[in-house]
Phi, psi and omega in degrees: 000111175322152169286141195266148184276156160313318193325286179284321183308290152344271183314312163326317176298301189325281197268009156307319195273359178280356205258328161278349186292297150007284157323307157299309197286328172306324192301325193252341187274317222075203180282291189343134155332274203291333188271340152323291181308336181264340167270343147295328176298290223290304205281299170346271180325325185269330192262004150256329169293321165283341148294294171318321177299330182244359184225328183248022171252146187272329185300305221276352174262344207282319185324297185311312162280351173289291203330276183321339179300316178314310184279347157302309159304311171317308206270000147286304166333312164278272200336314183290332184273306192297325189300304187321304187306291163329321174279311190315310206272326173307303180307335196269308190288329185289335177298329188273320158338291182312290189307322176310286183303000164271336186280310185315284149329358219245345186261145172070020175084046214204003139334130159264004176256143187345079192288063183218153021276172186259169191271157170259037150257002180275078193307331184240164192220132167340166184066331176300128163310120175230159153265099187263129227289335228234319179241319146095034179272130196279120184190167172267159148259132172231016179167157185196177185204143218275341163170155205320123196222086144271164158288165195288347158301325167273348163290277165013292220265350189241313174241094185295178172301349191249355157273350173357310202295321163334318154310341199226022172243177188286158168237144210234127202239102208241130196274036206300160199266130210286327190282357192251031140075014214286332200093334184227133183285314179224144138297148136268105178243172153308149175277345185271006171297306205243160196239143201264124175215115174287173171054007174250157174255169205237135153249112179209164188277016175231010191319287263257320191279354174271307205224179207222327220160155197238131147260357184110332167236004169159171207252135187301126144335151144258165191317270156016288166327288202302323186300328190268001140248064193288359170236032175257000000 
């Protein structure tokens, strides 16, 4: 069977669709032969002159492509209105996240910024094995501050009147060892709670993100650690 051309392909639809037209137009038309025939043409002519005008006139693709530019452009136009908005409102929230948790962190001996020169009343050093003197619980130093820095309600609430002086002595950010069962993973305390102890080791589930290592008197920075204590 030859291959059928666009051509012949066409004309076959023309005149498929005149045979139902045919119908219609008896129905509505009458009987008569020749006036059947003259309203077939007419519709033939009219439903080919409103195809070319809409699907083979070059005006009738340029429209068509305004049109998509157009919507195209809107629904960019949103798209670009909606990202902005997104970044906008993540980025505010997230700026305020950040600042919260910075204030937050700012506490208890968790400052990232640079403790140096260290003072020489400051008796203890990061890495150090402690006992606390009171309770008799097993723990690290991972951090410290030159005197008690909470917010001021738990300063209160920590240091009664009669301990007040206290507040203004160093405080120590204690990592506790997970077997003595404390109830709690870490403290802030006074330096004068705790005691300096060798040769024991610390087990708590954040060792590894703190030290690198046990030397037998005490435990390595990780890199991190040490900028922000460099002379401990």
């Amino acid at each position: 069977m030859p291959p059928i051309s666009a051509a012949a392909a066409l004309q076959i639809c023309v005149l498929l669709s005149a045979l139902p037209a045919q119908y219609f137009i008896s129905q509505w038309y009458g009987t008569d032969s020749a006036q059947r025939i003259q309203m077939t043409e007419r519709l033939i002519i009219a439903s080919w002159s409103s195809f070319t005008k809409s699907y083979v006139s070059l005006d009738a693709w340029a429209d068509r492509l305004k049109l998509w530019l157009s919507k195209t452009r809107t629904c960019l136009s949103v798209g670009l209105l909606i990202l902005h908005f997104r970044n906008w409102y993540y980025g505010e929230k997230k700026t305020k996240s950040g600042n919260n948790e910075a204030e937050t962190h700012s506490y208890f001996a968790e400052s990232t910024h640079v403790h140096s020169p260290k003072p020489e009343y400051i008796r203890f050093s990061v890495g150090q094995v402690i006992v606390h003197k009171r309770f008799g619980y097993l723990g690290v130093i991972v951090g410290w501050d030159v005197k008690a820095n909470t917010p001021e309600d738990r300063l209160q609430h920590k240091h009664p009147p009669a301990k007040q002086d206290l507040k203004n002595t160093p405080h120590y950010r204690i990592l506790i060892n997970k077997a003595n069962g404390f109830g709690k993973s870490t403290a802030y305390i006074p330096e004068e709670e705790i005691t300096i102890i060798m040769g024991l080791e610390v087990h708590h589930p954040d060792m590894k993100a703190y030290f690198s290592g046990y030397d037998g008197s005490k435990y390595i920075m990780q890199p991190w650690l040490k900028k922000i204590y460099p002379h401990d």
